[in-house]
mmCIF file of C-alpha atoms in Angstrom:
data_model
loop_
_atom_site.group_PDB
_atom_site.id
_atom_site.type_symbol
_atom_site.label_atom_id
_atom_site.label_comp_id
_atom_site.label_asym_id
_atom_site.label_seq_id
_atom_site.Cartn_x
_atom_site.Cartn_y
_atom_site.Cartn_z
ATOM 1 C CA MET A 1 5.658 14.272 -40.764
ATOM 2 C CA THR A 2 3.387 13.975 -37.790
ATOM 3 C CA LEU A 3 5.366 14.199 -34.471
ATOM 4 C CA PRO A 4 4.447 11.953 -31.621
ATOM 5 C CA ARG A 5 2.382 13.748 -28.693
ATOM 6 C CA VAL A 6 3.815 13.884 -25.328
ATOM 7 C CA LYS A 7 2.239 15.028 -22.059
ATOM 8 C CA LEU A 8 4.423 17.308 -20.000
ATOM 9 C CA VAL A 9 3.398 17.583 -16.286
ATOM 10 C CA ALA A 10 5.269 20.233 -14.459
ATOM 11 C CA THR A 11 5.375 20.297 -10.709
ATOM 12 C CA GLY A 12 8.288 22.854 -10.133
ATOM 13 C CA GLY A 13 11.684 21.997 -8.536
ATOM 14 C CA THR A 14 15.017 23.406 -9.483
ATOM 15 C CA ILE A 15 14.443 22.915 -13.145
ATOM 16 C CA ALA A 16 11.929 25.658 -12.663
ATOM 17 C CA MET A 17 13.949 27.982 -10.775
ATOM 18 C CA THR A 18 16.300 30.784 -11.292
ATOM 19 C CA GLY A 19 18.340 33.267 -9.417
ATOM 20 C CA SER A 20 21.075 32.909 -6.790
ATOM 21 C CA PRO A 21 19.850 31.664 -4.273
ATOM 22 C CA ALA A 22 17.500 29.859 -6.670
ATOM 23 C CA HIS A 23 13.716 30.160 -6.120
ATOM 24 C CA PRO A 24 10.591 29.064 -8.164
ATOM 25 C CA ALA A 25 10.050 31.037 -11.283
ATOM 26 C CA HIS A 26 9.278 29.244 -14.410
ATOM 27 C CA GLY A 27 6.261 27.464 -15.758
ATOM 28 C CA ALA A 28 6.216 24.500 -18.195
ATOM 29 C CA ASP A 29 5.827 26.944 -21.304
ATOM 30 C CA GLU A 30 9.025 28.777 -20.080
ATOM 31 C CA LEU A 31 10.783 25.769 -19.729
ATOM 32 C CA LEU A 32 9.934 24.496 -23.300
ATOM 33 C CA ALA A 33 10.729 27.928 -24.712
ATOM 34 C CA ALA A 34 14.372 27.481 -23.508
ATOM 35 C CA VAL A 35 14.811 24.276 -25.624
ATOM 36 C CA PRO A 36 13.714 25.045 -29.130
ATOM 37 C CA GLU A 37 15.079 21.559 -30.287
ATOM 38 C CA ILE A 38 11.995 20.073 -28.552
ATOM 39 C CA ALA A 39 9.668 21.240 -31.217
ATOM 40 C CA SER A 40 11.323 18.927 -33.800
ATOM 41 C CA VAL A 41 10.954 15.832 -31.521
ATOM 42 C CA ALA A 42 7.355 15.798 -30.181
ATOM 43 C CA SER A 43 4.167 17.800 -29.953
ATOM 44 C CA LEU A 44 3.806 18.786 -26.451
ATOM 45 C CA ASP A 45 0.597 18.966 -24.294
ATOM 46 C CA VAL A 46 1.622 21.032 -21.271
ATOM 47 C CA GLU A 47 -0.053 21.100 -17.866
ATOM 48 C CA ASP A 48 1.295 23.069 -14.886
ATOM 49 C CA LEU A 49 0.147 21.260 -11.509
ATOM 50 C CA SER A 50 2.219 23.293 -9.119
ATOM 51 C CA ASN A 51 5.509 25.262 -8.897
ATOM 52 C CA VAL A 52 6.844 23.913 -5.665
ATOM 53 C CA PRO A 53 10.333 22.915 -4.450
ATOM 54 C CA GLY A 54 10.838 19.164 -4.394
ATOM 55 C CA ALA A 55 10.726 19.146 -0.675
ATOM 56 C CA ASN A 56 7.170 20.268 -0.719
ATOM 57 C CA LEU A 57 5.808 17.795 -3.267
ATOM 58 C CA THR A 58 3.787 15.393 -1.313
ATOM 59 C CA PRO A 59 2.940 11.801 -2.047
ATOM 60 C CA ALA A 60 -0.563 12.834 -2.759
ATOM 61 C CA ALA A 61 0.565 15.507 -5.268
ATOM 62 C CA ALA A 62 2.912 13.041 -6.945
ATOM 63 C CA ALA A 63 0.009 10.622 -7.301
ATOM 64 C CA ARG A 64 -2.031 13.343 -8.961
ATOM 65 C CA ALA A 65 0.809 14.084 -11.447
ATOM 66 C CA ILE A 66 1.183 10.462 -12.367
ATOM 67 C CA ALA A 67 -2.604 10.277 -12.689
ATOM 68 C CA VAL A 68 -2.645 13.119 -15.115
ATOM 69 C CA ALA A 69 0.111 11.522 -17.182
ATOM 70 C CA ALA A 70 -1.577 8.170 -17.167
ATOM 71 C CA SER A 71 -4.998 9.777 -18.457
ATOM 72 C CA ALA A 72 -3.071 11.377 -21.303
ATOM 73 C CA VAL A 73 -1.319 8.288 -22.273
ATOM 74 C CA ALA A 74 -4.736 6.537 -22.116
ATOM 75 C CA ASN A 75 -6.046 9.086 -24.652
ATOM 76 C CA GLY A 76 -3.351 8.567 -27.091
ATOM 77 C CA ALA A 77 -0.300 10.289 -26.066
ATOM 78 C CA ALA A 78 3.006 8.477 -26.977
ATOM 79 C CA GLY A 79 4.439 9.104 -23.417
ATOM 80 C CA ALA A 80 4.636 11.450 -20.607
ATOM 81 C CA VAL A 81 7.033 13.430 -18.732
ATOM 82 C CA ILE A 82 6.940 14.819 -15.149
ATOM 83 C CA THR A 83 9.277 17.418 -14.097
ATOM 84 C CA GLN A 84 9.966 18.056 -10.340
ATOM 85 C CA GLY A 85 12.391 18.873 -7.607
ATOM 86 C CA THR A 86 15.065 16.111 -7.199
ATOM 87 C CA ASP A 87 14.851 16.092 -3.357
ATOM 88 C CA THR A 88 11.637 13.732 -3.914
ATOM 89 C CA ILE A 89 12.104 12.108 -7.251
ATOM 90 C CA GLU A 90 13.054 8.780 -5.472
ATOM 91 C CA GLU A 91 9.648 8.829 -4.036
ATOM 92 C CA THR A 92 7.698 9.800 -7.161
ATOM 93 C CA ALA A 93 9.541 7.245 -8.989
ATOM 94 C CA GLU A 94 8.654 4.377 -6.563
ATOM 95 C CA LEU A 95 4.979 5.621 -6.590
ATOM 96 C CA ALA A 96 5.096 5.478 -10.315
ATOM 97 C CA GLU A 97 6.643 2.017 -10.320
ATOM 98 C CA LEU A 98 3.633 0.819 -8.026
ATOM 99 C CA VAL A 99 0.917 2.179 -10.252
ATOM 100 C CA TRP A 100 1.966 2.978 -14.017
ATOM 101 C CA PRO A 101 -0.259 0.767 -16.012
ATOM 102 C CA HIS A 102 0.948 1.444 -19.634
ATOM 103 C CA GLU A 103 3.363 0.053 -22.332
ATOM 104 C CA ALA A 104 3.957 3.820 -23.082
ATOM 105 C CA PRO A 105 6.946 5.372 -21.125
ATOM 106 C CA LEU A 106 6.668 7.609 -18.181
ATOM 107 C CA VAL A 107 9.667 9.927 -17.693
ATOM 108 C CA ILE A 108 10.549 11.820 -14.324
ATOM 109 C CA THR A 109 13.258 14.315 -14.549
ATOM 110 C CA GLY A 110 14.672 17.654 -13.012
ATOM 111 C CA ALA A 111 17.768 19.446 -12.541
ATOM 112 C CA ILE A 112 20.394 20.104 -10.052
ATOM 113 C CA ARG A 113 21.284 23.601 -11.262
ATOM 114 C CA ALA A 114 18.842 26.367 -11.676
ATOM 115 C CA GLY A 115 17.978 27.966 -14.943
ATOM 116 C CA GLY A 116 20.025 30.900 -16.245
ATOM 117 C CA THR A 117 23.298 29.579 -14.784
ATOM 118 C CA VAL A 118 26.214 28.576 -16.953
ATOM 119 C CA SER A 119 25.976 25.032 -16.049
ATOM 120 C CA ALA A 120 22.387 24.512 -15.891
ATOM 121 C CA ASP A 121 21.426 20.938 -16.718
ATOM 122 C CA GLY A 122 17.592 21.373 -16.884
ATOM 123 C CA PRO A 123 17.186 22.015 -20.611
ATOM 124 C CA LEU A 124 19.275 19.027 -21.688
ATOM 125 C CA ASN A 125 17.416 16.583 -19.081
ATOM 126 C CA LEU A 126 14.159 17.901 -20.522
ATOM 127 C CA LEU A 127 15.110 17.431 -23.990
ATOM 128 C CA ASP A 128 16.407 13.906 -23.283
ATOM 129 C CA SER A 129 13.155 13.190 -21.289
ATOM 130 C CA ILE A 130 10.988 13.970 -24.199
ATOM 131 C CA ARG A 131 13.143 11.886 -26.511
ATOM 132 C CA VAL A 132 12.792 9.006 -24.395
ATOM 133 C CA ALA A 133 8.970 9.563 -23.908
ATOM 134 C CA SER A 134 8.236 9.817 -27.517
ATOM 135 C CA THR A 135 10.321 6.825 -28.926
ATOM 136 C CA PRO A 136 8.623 3.348 -29.513
ATOM 137 C CA VAL A 137 11.976 1.859 -28.223
ATOM 138 C CA ALA A 138 11.243 2.771 -24.742
ATOM 139 C CA ARG A 139 7.782 1.098 -24.697
ATOM 140 C CA GLY A 140 7.525 -1.526 -22.063
ATOM 141 C CA LEU A 141 10.165 -0.314 -19.787
ATOM 142 C CA GLY A 142 7.666 1.284 -17.441
ATOM 143 C CA PRO A 143 8.419 4.452 -15.500
ATOM 144 C CA VAL A 144 12.051 5.785 -15.734
ATOM 145 C CA VAL A 145 14.255 8.509 -14.434
ATOM 146 C CA VAL A 146 16.239 10.320 -16.977
ATOM 147 C CA PHE A 147 19.247 12.375 -15.708
ATOM 148 C CA ASP A 148 22.439 13.414 -17.400
ATOM 149 C CA GLY A 149 22.009 11.197 -20.236
ATOM 150 C CA ALA A 150 21.293 7.916 -18.263
ATOM 151 C CA VAL A 151 17.981 6.338 -18.154
ATOM 152 C CA HIS A 152 17.346 4.480 -14.707
ATOM 153 C CA ALA A 153 14.303 2.345 -13.971
ATOM 154 C CA ALA A 154 12.240 4.000 -11.504
ATOM 155 C CA ALA A 155 12.222 1.217 -8.912
ATOM 156 C CA GLU A 156 16.033 1.288 -8.973
ATOM 157 C CA ALA A 157 16.820 5.066 -9.264
ATOM 158 C CA VAL A 158 18.353 6.687 -6.184
ATOM 159 C CA LYS A 159 19.701 10.266 -5.711
ATOM 160 C CA SER A 160 23.432 9.340 -5.043
ATOM 161 C CA HIS A 161 24.834 12.892 -5.160
ATOM 162 C CA SER A 162 23.504 16.074 -3.718
ATOM 163 C CA TRP A 163 24.805 18.627 -6.238
ATOM 164 C CA ARG A 164 26.613 16.955 -9.293
ATOM 165 C CA SER A 165 24.742 16.809 -12.547
ATOM 166 C CA ASP A 166 24.829 13.044 -12.489
ATOM 167 C CA ALA A 167 22.963 12.909 -9.376
ATOM 168 C CA PHE A 168 20.980 9.829 -10.089
ATOM 169 C CA ALA A 169 22.280 6.290 -10.273
ATOM 170 C CA SER A 170 21.233 2.651 -10.401
ATOM 171 C CA LEU A 171 23.156 -0.541 -10.532
ATOM 172 C CA ALA A 172 22.454 -0.877 -14.221
ATOM 173 C CA PRO A 173 20.631 1.665 -16.454
ATOM 174 C CA VAL A 174 17.970 0.458 -18.567
ATOM 175 C CA GLY A 175 19.466 2.807 -21.347
ATOM 176 C CA TYR A 176 21.044 5.911 -22.393
ATOM 177 C CA VAL A 177 20.475 8.988 -24.632
ATOM 178 C CA ARG A 178 23.456 8.835 -27.019
ATOM 179 C CA GLU A 179 23.649 11.410 -30.023
ATOM 180 C CA GLY A 180 20.041 12.475 -29.439
ATOM 181 C CA GLU A 181 18.708 8.940 -29.534
ATOM 182 C CA PHE A 182 17.507 6.520 -26.807
ATOM 183 C CA VAL A 183 19.490 3.344 -26.687
ATOM 184 C CA ALA A 184 18.165 0.521 -24.667
ATOM 185 C CA ALA A 185 20.561 -1.360 -22.579
ATOM 186 C CA ARG A 186 18.401 -4.068 -20.986
ATOM 187 C CA GLU A 187 14.707 -5.235 -20.450
ATOM 188 C CA ARG A 188 12.687 -5.545 -17.218
ATOM 189 C CA ALA A 189 9.572 -7.068 -16.001
ATOM 190 C CA ARG A 190 7.294 -5.211 -13.665
ATOM 191 C CA MET A 191 3.670 -5.711 -11.909
ATOM 192 C CA PRO A 192 1.806 -2.608 -10.874
ATOM 193 C CA VAL A 193 -0.209 -3.190 -7.543
ATOM 194 C CA ALA A 194 -2.931 -0.568 -8.392
ATOM 195 C CA SER A 195 -3.790 1.872 -11.034
ATOM 196 C CA PRO A 196 -3.151 5.703 -10.770
ATOM 197 C CA LEU A 197 -6.869 6.246 -10.576
ATOM 198 C CA ASP A 198 -7.099 3.901 -7.494
ATOM 199 C CA VAL A 199 -4.233 5.841 -5.771
ATOM 200 C CA GLU A 200 -4.738 9.453 -6.785
ATOM 201 C CA PRO A 201 -7.910 9.784 -4.397
ATOM 202 C CA LEU A 202 -5.847 8.311 -1.416
ATOM 203 C CA PRO A 203 -4.523 10.878 1.083
ATOM 204 C CA LEU A 204 -1.277 8.966 1.499
ATOM 205 C CA ASP A 205 -0.580 10.761 4.667
ATOM 206 C CA HIS A 206 -0.423 8.023 7.221
ATOM 207 C CA TYR A 207 2.155 8.941 9.739
ATOM 208 C CA VAL A 208 5.030 6.559 8.732
ATOM 209 C CA PRO A 209 8.321 8.056 10.156
ATOM 210 C CA ILE A 210 11.849 6.792 9.235
ATOM 211 C CA LEU A 211 14.224 5.999 11.864
ATOM 212 C CA ALA A 212 17.991 5.487 11.505
ATOM 213 C CA ALA A 213 19.757 2.959 13.838
ATOM 214 C CA ALA A 214 23.275 3.767 14.941
ATOM 215 C CA ALA A 215 25.878 2.403 17.268
ATOM 216 C CA GLY A 216 24.908 2.109 20.826
ATOM 217 C CA MET A 217 21.112 3.113 20.288
ATOM 218 C CA ASP A 218 18.479 1.535 22.537
ATOM 219 C CA SER A 219 14.798 1.130 22.487
ATOM 220 C CA ARG A 220 13.756 4.941 23.444
ATOM 221 C CA PRO A 221 13.459 6.367 19.874
ATOM 222 C CA LEU A 222 11.347 3.434 18.491
ATOM 223 C CA ASP A 223 9.181 3.297 21.616
ATOM 224 C CA ALA A 224 8.509 7.062 21.257
ATOM 225 C CA LEU A 225 7.427 6.742 17.570
ATOM 226 C CA ARG A 226 5.114 3.781 18.434
ATOM 227 C CA LEU A 227 3.564 5.741 21.397
ATOM 228 C CA ASP A 228 3.084 8.716 19.168
ATOM 229 C CA GLY A 229 1.021 6.857 16.927
ATOM 230 C CA ALA A 230 2.899 5.797 14.007
ATOM 231 C CA ALA A 231 0.978 3.516 11.637
ATOM 232 C CA ALA A 232 4.279 1.884 10.515
ATOM 233 C CA ILE A 233 7.777 2.605 10.936
ATOM 234 C CA VAL A 234 10.720 2.458 8.426
ATOM 235 C CA LEU A 235 14.036 1.483 10.100
ATOM 236 C CA ILE A 236 17.400 2.191 8.669
ATOM 237 C CA SER A 237 19.502 -0.500 9.962
ATOM 238 C CA LEU A 238 23.081 -1.160 10.334
ATOM 239 C CA GLY A 239 24.914 -3.163 7.634
ATOM 240 C CA ALA A 240 22.511 -5.545 5.710
ATOM 241 C CA GLY A 241 19.566 -5.402 8.215
ATOM 242 C CA HIS A 242 20.884 -5.372 11.602
ATOM 243 C CA LEU A 243 19.818 -3.537 14.745
ATOM 244 C CA PRO A 244 21.700 -3.058 18.200
ATOM 245 C CA GLU A 245 20.323 -5.732 20.539
ATOM 246 C CA ALA A 246 19.318 -2.880 22.955
ATOM 247 C CA MET A 247 16.685 -1.942 20.503
ATOM 248 C CA LEU A 248 14.888 -5.234 20.232
ATOM 249 C CA PRO A 249 12.576 -4.849 23.117
ATOM 250 C CA ALA A 250 11.109 -1.906 21.339
ATOM 251 C CA VAL A 251 10.984 -3.964 18.157
ATOM 252 C CA ASP A 252 8.858 -6.656 19.889
ATOM 253 C CA ARG A 253 6.653 -3.922 21.540
ATOM 254 C CA ALA A 254 5.870 -2.308 18.078
ATOM 255 C CA LEU A 255 5.312 -5.478 16.486
ATOM 256 C CA ALA A 256 3.071 -6.670 19.292
ATOM 257 C CA ALA A 257 1.048 -3.575 18.997
ATOM 258 C CA GLY A 258 0.390 -4.132 15.408
ATOM 259 C CA VAL A 259 2.962 -1.494 14.030
ATOM 260 C CA PRO A 260 4.623 -2.821 11.008
ATOM 261 C CA LEU A 261 8.365 -2.405 10.878
ATOM 262 C CA ILE A 262 10.205 -2.177 7.526
ATOM 263 C CA VAL A 263 13.877 -2.742 7.772
ATOM 264 C CA CYS A 264 16.292 -1.195 4.996
ATOM 265 C CA ALA A 265 19.995 -1.423 4.665
ATOM 266 C CA ARG A 266 22.024 1.665 5.543
ATOM 267 C CA PRO A 267 24.460 1.180 2.658
ATOM 268 C CA GLU A 268 23.392 2.597 -0.568
ATOM 269 C CA ARG A 269 23.970 -0.511 -2.556
ATOM 270 C CA GLY A 270 23.355 -4.225 -1.750
ATOM 271 C CA GLY A 271 19.989 -4.096 0.449
ATOM 272 C CA THR A 272 18.981 -6.439 3.069
ATOM 273 C CA LEU A 273 20.245 -10.018 3.396
ATOM 274 C CA THR A 274 17.758 -12.644 4.326
ATOM 275 C CA SER A 275 19.525 -15.354 6.267
ATOM 276 C CA THR A 276 23.315 -15.010 6.429
ATOM 277 C CA TYR A 277 23.507 -13.904 10.183
ATOM 278 C CA GLY A 278 21.731 -15.313 13.022
ATOM 279 C CA PHE A 279 22.720 -13.115 16.194
ATOM 280 C CA PRO A 280 20.058 -11.309 18.028
ATOM 281 C CA GLY A 281 19.267 -8.207 15.966
ATOM 282 C CA SER A 282 20.380 -9.825 12.539
ATOM 283 C CA GLU A 283 18.273 -9.781 9.530
ATOM 284 C CA THR A 284 17.268 -13.362 10.264
ATOM 285 C CA ASP A 285 16.371 -12.647 13.817
ATOM 286 C CA LEU A 286 14.355 -9.457 12.667
ATOM 287 C CA ALA A 287 12.380 -11.319 9.959
ATOM 288 C CA GLU A 288 11.551 -14.267 12.614
ATOM 289 C CA ARG A 289 10.297 -11.511 15.032
ATOM 290 C CA GLY A 290 7.932 -10.286 12.335
ATOM 291 C CA ALA A 291 9.670 -7.276 10.735
ATOM 292 C CA VAL A 292 9.605 -6.931 7.033
ATOM 293 C CA LEU A 293 12.948 -6.823 5.275
ATOM 294 C CA ALA A 294 12.988 -4.244 2.241
ATOM 295 C CA GLY A 295 15.506 -5.950 0.123
ATOM 296 C CA THR A 296 17.217 -3.421 -2.150
ATOM 297 C CA ARG A 297 14.771 -0.645 -1.720
ATOM 298 C CA SER A 298 15.870 2.589 -0.164
ATOM 299 C CA PRO A 299 14.117 3.853 3.008
ATOM 300 C CA TRP A 300 12.398 6.601 0.827
ATOM 301 C CA LYS A 301 11.085 3.990 -1.521
ATOM 302 C CA ALA A 302 10.231 1.611 1.092
ATOM 303 C CA ARG A 303 7.984 4.500 2.870
ATOM 304 C CA ILE A 304 6.204 5.084 -0.403
ATOM 305 C CA ARG A 305 5.324 1.416 -0.449
ATOM 306 C CA VAL A 306 4.081 1.362 2.941
ATOM 307 C CA LEU A 307 1.860 4.557 2.399
ATOM 308 C CA VAL A 308 0.415 3.081 -0.627
ATOM 309 C CA ALA A 309 -0.360 -0.268 1.103
ATOM 310 C CA LEU A 310 -2.118 1.428 4.062
ATOM 311 C CA GLY A 311 -3.880 3.759 1.560
ATOM 312 C CA LEU A 312 -5.194 0.582 -0.129
ATOM 313 C CA GLY A 313 -6.017 -1.145 3.093
ATOM 314 C CA ARG A 314 -3.455 -3.877 2.476
ATOM 315 C CA GLU A 315 -0.798 -5.188 4.760
ATOM 316 C CA PRO A 316 2.439 -3.502 3.786
ATOM 317 C CA ARG A 317 4.326 -6.979 3.714
ATOM 318 C CA ALA A 318 2.254 -7.625 0.630
ATOM 319 C CA LEU A 319 4.288 -4.759 -1.351
ATOM 320 C CA PHE A 320 7.542 -6.206 -0.463
ATOM 321 C CA ASN A 321 8.797 -9.276 -2.204
#
């Protein structure tokens, strides 16, 4: 029997670490050697792009990993898997959501516990990811994050816990890996905004800081970021898209200066509202002033959208529905 061909793109992260404290150690071949069951699931084409902690994986490096995966699928691979550090999986997942052009699946995974530990979760996450990447059942789902047996749509996956093996969550997973097989739970539609080849050459390094609002904050932090040359600013608002009234003068100054403001909700679930509240600083008021409401996107995902928009020379608003 001919096994499906899967591209494995390794960038590092805890899944490639060992020791206590953990540090980078293993390349992709060593990851595969630790999971002999993979040899019966798919034929792997392996590429090591880097071996860095997730905190050091830049958007540009993530774009390169996605482009390598996309090229492999364009050349006949059944699917692709990217392994990386969990610190920035949300960002890579959102970037993949924006650009992945194929029906074939792209799977992003990693580990919470380093290799060699009693509770290491990397081997099973890798095996499950290759199972998903190699099965025709996963075609059409777009990029996904596979972790702890759950398969999350890339656009919806968030890191909801810092150290448990079920670190990633979404409101409704698109499927699960059960008894060694991918079981789909729902379908989803998507529309990429660019191709991986369009995005890979972009620097994706515009200065787009994230600022969190809190009770009693005034205009000074936002003014400081604007004056420091921010190309856009992502605001973590209170509630469902609310800012203290004392911040509004800086909001107006930033918007008047042409600095896009993207407003995200502080709660993990629910996102920004659009027209429920009407007080100064409410979601309705901020939208009327010209800010962009990010909906259900986390601040980290919203920032990736802004970086892609700026890199492509587009208004950030165009990438938020």
